[in-house]
Short mmCIF file of C-alpha atoms (C1' of nucleotides) in Angstrom, two decimals:
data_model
loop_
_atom_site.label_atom_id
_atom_site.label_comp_id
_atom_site.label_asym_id
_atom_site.label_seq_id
_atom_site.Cartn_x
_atom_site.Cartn_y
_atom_site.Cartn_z
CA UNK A 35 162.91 108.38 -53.85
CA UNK A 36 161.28 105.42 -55.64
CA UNK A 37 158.16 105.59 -57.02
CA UNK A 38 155.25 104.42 -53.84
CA UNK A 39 152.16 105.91 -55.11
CA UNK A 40 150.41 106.65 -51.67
CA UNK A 41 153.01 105.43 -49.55
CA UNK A 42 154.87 108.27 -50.10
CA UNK A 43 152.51 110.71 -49.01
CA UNK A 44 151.99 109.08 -45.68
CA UNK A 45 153.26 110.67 -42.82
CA UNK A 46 155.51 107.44 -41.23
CA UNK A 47 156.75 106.42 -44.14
CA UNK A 48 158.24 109.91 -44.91
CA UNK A 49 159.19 109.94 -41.13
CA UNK A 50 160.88 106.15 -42.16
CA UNK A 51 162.86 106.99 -45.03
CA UNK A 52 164.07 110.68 -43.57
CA UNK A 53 165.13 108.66 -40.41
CA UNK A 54 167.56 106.29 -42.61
CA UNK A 55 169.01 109.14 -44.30
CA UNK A 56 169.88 111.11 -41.26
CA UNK A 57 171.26 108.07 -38.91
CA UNK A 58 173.41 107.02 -41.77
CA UNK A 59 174.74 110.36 -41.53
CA UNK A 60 175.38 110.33 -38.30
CA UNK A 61 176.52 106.38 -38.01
CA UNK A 62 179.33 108.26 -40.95
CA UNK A 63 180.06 111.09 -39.12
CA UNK A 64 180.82 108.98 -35.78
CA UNK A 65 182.65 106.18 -37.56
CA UNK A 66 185.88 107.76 -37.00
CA UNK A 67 185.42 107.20 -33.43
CA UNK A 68 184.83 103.45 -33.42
CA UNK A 69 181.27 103.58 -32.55
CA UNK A 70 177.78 103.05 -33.94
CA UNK A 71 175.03 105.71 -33.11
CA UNK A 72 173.61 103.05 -30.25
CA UNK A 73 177.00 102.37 -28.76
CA UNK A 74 177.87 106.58 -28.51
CA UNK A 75 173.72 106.92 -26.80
CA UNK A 76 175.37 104.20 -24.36
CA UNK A 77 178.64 105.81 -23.95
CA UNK A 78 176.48 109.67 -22.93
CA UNK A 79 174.21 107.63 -20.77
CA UNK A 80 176.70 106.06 -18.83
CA UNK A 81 178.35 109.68 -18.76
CA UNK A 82 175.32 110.96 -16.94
CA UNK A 83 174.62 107.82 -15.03
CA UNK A 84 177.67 107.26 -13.68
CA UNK A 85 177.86 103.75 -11.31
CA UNK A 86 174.52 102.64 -13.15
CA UNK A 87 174.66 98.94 -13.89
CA UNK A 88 173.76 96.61 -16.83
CA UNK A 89 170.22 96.73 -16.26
CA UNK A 90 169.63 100.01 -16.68
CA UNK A 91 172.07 100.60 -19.18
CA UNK A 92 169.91 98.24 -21.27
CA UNK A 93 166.48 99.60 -20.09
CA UNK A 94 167.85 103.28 -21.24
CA UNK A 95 168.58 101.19 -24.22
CA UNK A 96 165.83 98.88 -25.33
CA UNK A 97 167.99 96.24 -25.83
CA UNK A 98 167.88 93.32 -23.08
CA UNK A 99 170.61 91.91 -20.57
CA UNK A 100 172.41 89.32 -22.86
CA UNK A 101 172.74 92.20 -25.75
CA UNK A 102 173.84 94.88 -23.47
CA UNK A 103 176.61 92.23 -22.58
CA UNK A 104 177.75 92.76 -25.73
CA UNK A 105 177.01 96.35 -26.36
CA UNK A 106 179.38 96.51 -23.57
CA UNK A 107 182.26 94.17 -24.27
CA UNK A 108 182.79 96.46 -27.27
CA UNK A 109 182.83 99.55 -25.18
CA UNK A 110 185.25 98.27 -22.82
CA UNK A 111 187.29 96.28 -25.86
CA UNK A 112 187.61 100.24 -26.78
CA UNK A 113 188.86 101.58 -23.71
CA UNK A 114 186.07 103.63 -23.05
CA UNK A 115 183.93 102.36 -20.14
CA UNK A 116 184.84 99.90 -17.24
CA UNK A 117 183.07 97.32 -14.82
CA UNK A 118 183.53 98.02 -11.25
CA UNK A 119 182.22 96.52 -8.30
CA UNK A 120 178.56 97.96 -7.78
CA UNK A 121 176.12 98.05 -5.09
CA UNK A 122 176.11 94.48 -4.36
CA UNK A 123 178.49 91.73 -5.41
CA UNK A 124 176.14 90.78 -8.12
CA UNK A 125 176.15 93.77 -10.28
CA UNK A 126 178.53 95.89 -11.88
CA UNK A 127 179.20 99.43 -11.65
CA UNK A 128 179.34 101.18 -14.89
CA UNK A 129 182.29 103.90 -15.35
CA UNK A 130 183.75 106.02 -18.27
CA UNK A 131 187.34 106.00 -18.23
CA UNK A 132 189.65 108.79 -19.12
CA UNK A 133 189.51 107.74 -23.06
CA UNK A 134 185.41 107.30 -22.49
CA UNK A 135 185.19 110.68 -21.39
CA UNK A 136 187.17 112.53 -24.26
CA UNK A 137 185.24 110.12 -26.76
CA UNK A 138 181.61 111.40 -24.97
CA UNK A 139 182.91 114.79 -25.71
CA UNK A 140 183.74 113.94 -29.54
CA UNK A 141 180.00 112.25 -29.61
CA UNK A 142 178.27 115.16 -28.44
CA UNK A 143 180.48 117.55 -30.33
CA UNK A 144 179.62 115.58 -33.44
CA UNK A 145 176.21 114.76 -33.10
CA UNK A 146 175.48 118.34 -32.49
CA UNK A 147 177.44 119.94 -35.24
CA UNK A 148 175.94 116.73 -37.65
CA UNK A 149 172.71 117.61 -36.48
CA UNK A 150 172.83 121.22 -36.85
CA UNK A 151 173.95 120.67 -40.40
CA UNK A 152 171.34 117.94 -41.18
CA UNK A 153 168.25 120.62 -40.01
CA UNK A 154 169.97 123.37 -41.60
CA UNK A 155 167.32 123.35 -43.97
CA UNK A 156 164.31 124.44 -41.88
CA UNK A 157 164.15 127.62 -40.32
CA UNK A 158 164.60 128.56 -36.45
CA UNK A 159 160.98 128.72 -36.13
CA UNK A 160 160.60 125.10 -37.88
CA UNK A 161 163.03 123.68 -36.06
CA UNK A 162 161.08 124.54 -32.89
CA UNK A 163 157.27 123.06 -34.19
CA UNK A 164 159.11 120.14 -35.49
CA UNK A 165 160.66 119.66 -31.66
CA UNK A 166 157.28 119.98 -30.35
CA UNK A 167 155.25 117.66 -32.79
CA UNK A 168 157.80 114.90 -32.45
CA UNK A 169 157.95 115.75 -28.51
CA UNK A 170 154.14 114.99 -29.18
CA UNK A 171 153.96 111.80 -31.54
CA UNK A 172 156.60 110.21 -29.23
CA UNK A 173 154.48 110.28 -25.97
CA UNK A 174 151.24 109.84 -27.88
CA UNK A 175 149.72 106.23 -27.34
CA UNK A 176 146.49 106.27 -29.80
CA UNK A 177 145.84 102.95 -28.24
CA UNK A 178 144.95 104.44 -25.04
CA UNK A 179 142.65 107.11 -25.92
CA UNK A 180 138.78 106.26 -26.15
CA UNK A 181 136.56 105.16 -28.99
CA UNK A 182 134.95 107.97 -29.83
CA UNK A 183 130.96 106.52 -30.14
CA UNK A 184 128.57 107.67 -31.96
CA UNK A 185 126.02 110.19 -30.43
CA UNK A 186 123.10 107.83 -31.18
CA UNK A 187 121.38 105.70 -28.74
CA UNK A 188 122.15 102.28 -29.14
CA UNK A 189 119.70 99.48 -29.69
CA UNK A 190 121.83 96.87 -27.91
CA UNK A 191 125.81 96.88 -27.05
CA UNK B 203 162.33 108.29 -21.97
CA UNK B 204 165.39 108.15 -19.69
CA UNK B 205 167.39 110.75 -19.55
CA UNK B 206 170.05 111.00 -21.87
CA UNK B 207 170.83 115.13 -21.34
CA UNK B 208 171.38 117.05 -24.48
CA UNK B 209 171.25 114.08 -26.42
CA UNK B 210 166.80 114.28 -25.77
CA UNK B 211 166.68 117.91 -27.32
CA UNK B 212 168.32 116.81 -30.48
CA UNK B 213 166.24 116.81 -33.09
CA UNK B 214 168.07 113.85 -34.67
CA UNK B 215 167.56 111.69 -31.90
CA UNK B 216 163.83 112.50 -31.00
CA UNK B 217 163.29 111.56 -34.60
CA UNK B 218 165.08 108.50 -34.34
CA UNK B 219 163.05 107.65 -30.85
CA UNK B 220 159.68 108.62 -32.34
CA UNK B 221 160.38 106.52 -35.76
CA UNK B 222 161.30 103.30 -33.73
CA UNK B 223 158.04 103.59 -31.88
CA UNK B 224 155.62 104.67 -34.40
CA UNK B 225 157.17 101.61 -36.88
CA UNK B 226 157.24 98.96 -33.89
CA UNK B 227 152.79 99.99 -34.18
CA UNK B 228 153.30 99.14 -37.92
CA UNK B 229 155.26 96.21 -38.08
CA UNK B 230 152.36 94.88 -35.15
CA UNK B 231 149.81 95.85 -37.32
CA UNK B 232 150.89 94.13 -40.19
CA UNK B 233 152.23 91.11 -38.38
CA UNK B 234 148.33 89.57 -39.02
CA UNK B 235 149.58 89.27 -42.58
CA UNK B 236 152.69 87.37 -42.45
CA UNK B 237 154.98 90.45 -43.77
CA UNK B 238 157.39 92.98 -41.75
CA UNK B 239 156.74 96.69 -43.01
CA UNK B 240 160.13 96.14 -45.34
CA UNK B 241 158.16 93.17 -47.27
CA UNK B 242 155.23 95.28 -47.12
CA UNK B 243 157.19 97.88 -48.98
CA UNK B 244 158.15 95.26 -51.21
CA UNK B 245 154.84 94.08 -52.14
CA UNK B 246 153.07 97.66 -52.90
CA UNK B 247 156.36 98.46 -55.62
CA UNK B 248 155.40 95.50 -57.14
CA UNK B 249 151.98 96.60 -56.93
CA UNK B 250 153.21 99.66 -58.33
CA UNK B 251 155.41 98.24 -61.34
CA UNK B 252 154.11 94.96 -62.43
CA UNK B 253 156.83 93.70 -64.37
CA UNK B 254 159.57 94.66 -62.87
CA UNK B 255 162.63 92.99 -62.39
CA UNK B 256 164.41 92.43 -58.87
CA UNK B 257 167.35 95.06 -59.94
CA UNK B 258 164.75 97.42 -59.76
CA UNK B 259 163.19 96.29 -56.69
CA UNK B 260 166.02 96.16 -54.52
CA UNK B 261 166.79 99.38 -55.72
CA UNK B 262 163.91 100.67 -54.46
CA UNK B 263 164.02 99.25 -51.65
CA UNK B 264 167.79 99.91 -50.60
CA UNK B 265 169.23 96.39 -50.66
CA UNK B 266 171.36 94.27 -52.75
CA UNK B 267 170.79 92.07 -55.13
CA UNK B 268 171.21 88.74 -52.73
CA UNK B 269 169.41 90.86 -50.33
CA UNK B 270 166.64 91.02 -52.61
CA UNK B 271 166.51 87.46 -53.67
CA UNK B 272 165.67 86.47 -49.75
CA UNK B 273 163.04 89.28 -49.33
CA UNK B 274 161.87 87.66 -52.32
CA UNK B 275 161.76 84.21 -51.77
CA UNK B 276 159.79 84.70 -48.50
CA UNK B 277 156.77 86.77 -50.67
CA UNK B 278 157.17 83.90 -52.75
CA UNK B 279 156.55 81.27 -50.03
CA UNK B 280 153.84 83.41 -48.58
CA UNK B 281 152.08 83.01 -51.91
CA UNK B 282 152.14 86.70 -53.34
CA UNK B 283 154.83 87.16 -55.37
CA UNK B 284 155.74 85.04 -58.55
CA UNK B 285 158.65 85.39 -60.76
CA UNK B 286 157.40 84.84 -64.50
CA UNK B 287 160.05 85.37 -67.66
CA UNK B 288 161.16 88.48 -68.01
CA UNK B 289 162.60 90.75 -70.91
CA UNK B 290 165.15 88.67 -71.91
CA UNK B 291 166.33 85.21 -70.69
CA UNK B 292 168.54 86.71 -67.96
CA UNK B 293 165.43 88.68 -65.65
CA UNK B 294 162.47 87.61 -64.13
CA UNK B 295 159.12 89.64 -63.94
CA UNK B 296 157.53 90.48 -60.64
CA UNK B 297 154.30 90.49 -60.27
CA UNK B 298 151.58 90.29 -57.20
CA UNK B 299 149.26 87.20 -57.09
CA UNK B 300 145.73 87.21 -56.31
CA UNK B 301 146.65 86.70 -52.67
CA UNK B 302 149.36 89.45 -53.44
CA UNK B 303 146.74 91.57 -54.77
CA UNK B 304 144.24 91.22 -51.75
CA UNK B 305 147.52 91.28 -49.24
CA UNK B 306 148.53 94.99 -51.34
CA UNK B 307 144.86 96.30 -50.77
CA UNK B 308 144.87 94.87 -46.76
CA UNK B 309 148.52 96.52 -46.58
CA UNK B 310 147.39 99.80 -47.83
CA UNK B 311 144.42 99.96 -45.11
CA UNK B 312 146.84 98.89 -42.37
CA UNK B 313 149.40 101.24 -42.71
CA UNK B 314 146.65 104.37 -43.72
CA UNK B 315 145.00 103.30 -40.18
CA UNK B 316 147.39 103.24 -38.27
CA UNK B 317 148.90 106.34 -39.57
CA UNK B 318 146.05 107.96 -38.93
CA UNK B 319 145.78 107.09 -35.77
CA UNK B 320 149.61 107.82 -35.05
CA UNK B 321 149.75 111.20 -36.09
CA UNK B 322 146.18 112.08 -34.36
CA UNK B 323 148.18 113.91 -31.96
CA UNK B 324 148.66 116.72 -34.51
CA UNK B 325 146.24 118.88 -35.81
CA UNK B 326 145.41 118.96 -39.90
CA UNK B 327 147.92 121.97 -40.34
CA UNK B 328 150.60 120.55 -38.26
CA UNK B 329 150.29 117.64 -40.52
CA UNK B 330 150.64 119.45 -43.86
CA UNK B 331 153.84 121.47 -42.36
CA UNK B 332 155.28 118.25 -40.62
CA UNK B 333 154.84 116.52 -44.10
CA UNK B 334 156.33 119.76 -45.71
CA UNK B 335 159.64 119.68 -43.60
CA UNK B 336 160.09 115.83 -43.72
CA UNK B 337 159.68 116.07 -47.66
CA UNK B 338 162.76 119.36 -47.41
CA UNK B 339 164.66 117.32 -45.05
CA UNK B 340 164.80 113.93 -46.85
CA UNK B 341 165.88 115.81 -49.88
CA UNK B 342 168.14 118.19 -48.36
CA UNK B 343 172.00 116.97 -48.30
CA UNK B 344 173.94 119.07 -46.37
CA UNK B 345 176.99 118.04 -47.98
CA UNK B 346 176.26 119.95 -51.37
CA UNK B 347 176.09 123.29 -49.39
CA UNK B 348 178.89 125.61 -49.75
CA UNK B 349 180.90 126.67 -47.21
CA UNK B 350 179.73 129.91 -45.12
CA UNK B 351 182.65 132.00 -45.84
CA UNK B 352 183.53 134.81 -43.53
CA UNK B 353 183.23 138.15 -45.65
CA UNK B 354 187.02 138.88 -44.62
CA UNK B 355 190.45 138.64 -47.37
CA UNK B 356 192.09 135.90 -46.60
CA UNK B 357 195.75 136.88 -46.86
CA UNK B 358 196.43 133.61 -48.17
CA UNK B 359 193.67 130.52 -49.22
"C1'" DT C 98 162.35 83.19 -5.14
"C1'" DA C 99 164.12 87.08 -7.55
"C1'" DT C 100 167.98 89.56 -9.51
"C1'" DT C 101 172.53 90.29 -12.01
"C1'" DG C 102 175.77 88.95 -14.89
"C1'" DT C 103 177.16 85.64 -18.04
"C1'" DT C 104 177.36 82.21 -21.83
"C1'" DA C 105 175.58 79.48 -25.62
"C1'" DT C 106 172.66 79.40 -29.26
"C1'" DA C 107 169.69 80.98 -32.85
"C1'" DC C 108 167.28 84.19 -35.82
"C1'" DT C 109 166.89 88.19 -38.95
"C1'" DC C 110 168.72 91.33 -41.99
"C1'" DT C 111 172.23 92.79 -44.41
"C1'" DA C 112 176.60 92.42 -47.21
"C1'" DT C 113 180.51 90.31 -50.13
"C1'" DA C 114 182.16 87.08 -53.24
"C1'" DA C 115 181.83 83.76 -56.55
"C1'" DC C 116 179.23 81.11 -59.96
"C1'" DT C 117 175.86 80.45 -64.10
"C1'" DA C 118 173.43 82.01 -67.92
"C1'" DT C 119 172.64 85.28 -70.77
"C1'" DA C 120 173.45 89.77 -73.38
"C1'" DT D 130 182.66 92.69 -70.71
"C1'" DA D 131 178.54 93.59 -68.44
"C1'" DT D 132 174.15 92.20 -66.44
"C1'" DA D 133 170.54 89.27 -63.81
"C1'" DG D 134 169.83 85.84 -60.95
"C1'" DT D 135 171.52 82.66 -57.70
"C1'" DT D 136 174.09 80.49 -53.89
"C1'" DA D 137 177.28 80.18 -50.04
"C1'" DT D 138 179.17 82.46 -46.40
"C1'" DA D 139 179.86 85.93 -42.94
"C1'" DG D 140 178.94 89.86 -39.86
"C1'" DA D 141 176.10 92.85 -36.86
"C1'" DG D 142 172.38 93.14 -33.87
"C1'" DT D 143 168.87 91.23 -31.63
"C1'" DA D 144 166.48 87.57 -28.73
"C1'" DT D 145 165.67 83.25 -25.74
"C1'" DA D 146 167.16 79.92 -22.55
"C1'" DA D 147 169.90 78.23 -19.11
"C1'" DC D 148 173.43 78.67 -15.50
"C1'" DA D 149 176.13 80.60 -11.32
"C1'" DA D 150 176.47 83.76 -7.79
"C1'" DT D 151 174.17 86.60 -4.83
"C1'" DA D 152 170.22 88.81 -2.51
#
DNA sequence: TATTGTTATACTCTATAACTATA
DNA sequence: TATAGTTATAGAGTATAACAATA
């Protein structure tokens, strides 16, 4: 890595430039399906929310309705999901087909074996605290826990 | 997060979750100053390497050399970046104006801050051995492992 | 009025390719 | 020939805004 002085030491930016490394390894390893990391995390979601619609496709996402569209169009362009009718006759059902359903098997079968391969380097017991801290840093808001206050009295606030 | 099965244990992808949260507090952070955390990047290698030429800092940085050039122009326009002469007639020489310099220093305490504040979650020793296995894992490439080979003869190979 | 899907449009970031000037 | 900067263009991914159909 370049030469940052003290951004390199710093915990997100170490967090930032691991992160590239590893997607692009997995964006490589999945490029023989057709897909990009966020279309295969669409493809398993819609494999365990079957008959979801757009909306929560894209919620699951973070992406909003018009991009979802899209998202989409590719995925069915690819044979691997389909819109049927849904709840009401304003949204969509979401569904793999056959070839969506043998491609969510290739995703998770690569992900996992790229994954395993990628974290090969710590040990059983790493891999396990790293789980938890990131488990941690994820749900952690630090913008909704209190100023911690001096123990002095105040002369005015 | 919603639920996406398997896919939420993977270490990959709760590393990929966590980054795109803890860099969305970054990028908000430094929004005050004009720059994204890329440019911010951009602006404390310069810091780092007065003189440089833009080769070098899109090589740091991971982009191209039109790539570069844009990144560029905007710290230009934003008044702290300029391009002088540089080693021979062919490169410029980056370096930080006094706006750059005070944007470097206001950079540095941004992104320390809200790192800290980020990765409060964790105590000082799951720090150092988070920092420890990011450092193993950015430099680890799975690729340049050898193959496990079964301790069996082969009858043929 | 609110929701869902859709379309058009635009913005950002990146890349490729080609050009200029220098080496 | 190779290198540094530049410019034009294109692609992927995102967003906003507006519209139609439906609730």
């Amino acid at each position: 890595m370049a030469d940052f002085g003290r951004l390199s030491e710093h915990l997100g930016y170490l967090l930032h430039r691991t992160e590239l490394k590893l997607i692009s390894r997995i964006a490589e390893a999945l490029a023989e399906l057709g897909v990009t990391p966020a279309r295969a995390t669409a493809v398993v979601f819609i494999a365990l929310h079957e008959g979801c619609d757009q909306v929560e496709l894209g919620h699951a996402l973070g992406i909003n309705r018009a991009s979802t569209m899209k998202a989409l169009d590719q995925l069915v362009a690819l044979g691997a999901v389909e819109r049927r009718p849904g709840r009401d006759r304003r949204s969509n059902a979401l569904y793999l087909t056959p070839k969506g359903i043998e491609m969510r098997a290739r995703i998770e079968h690569i992900t996992e074996t790229t994954d395993a391969a990628n974290f090969s380097v710590l040990s059983e017991d790493e891999q396990t605290a790293l789980r938890s801290m990131l488990q941690r840093l994820h749900d952690f808001d630090p913008r909704q826990q209190p100023e911690i206050r001096p123990l002095t009295h105040a002369v005015s606030d």
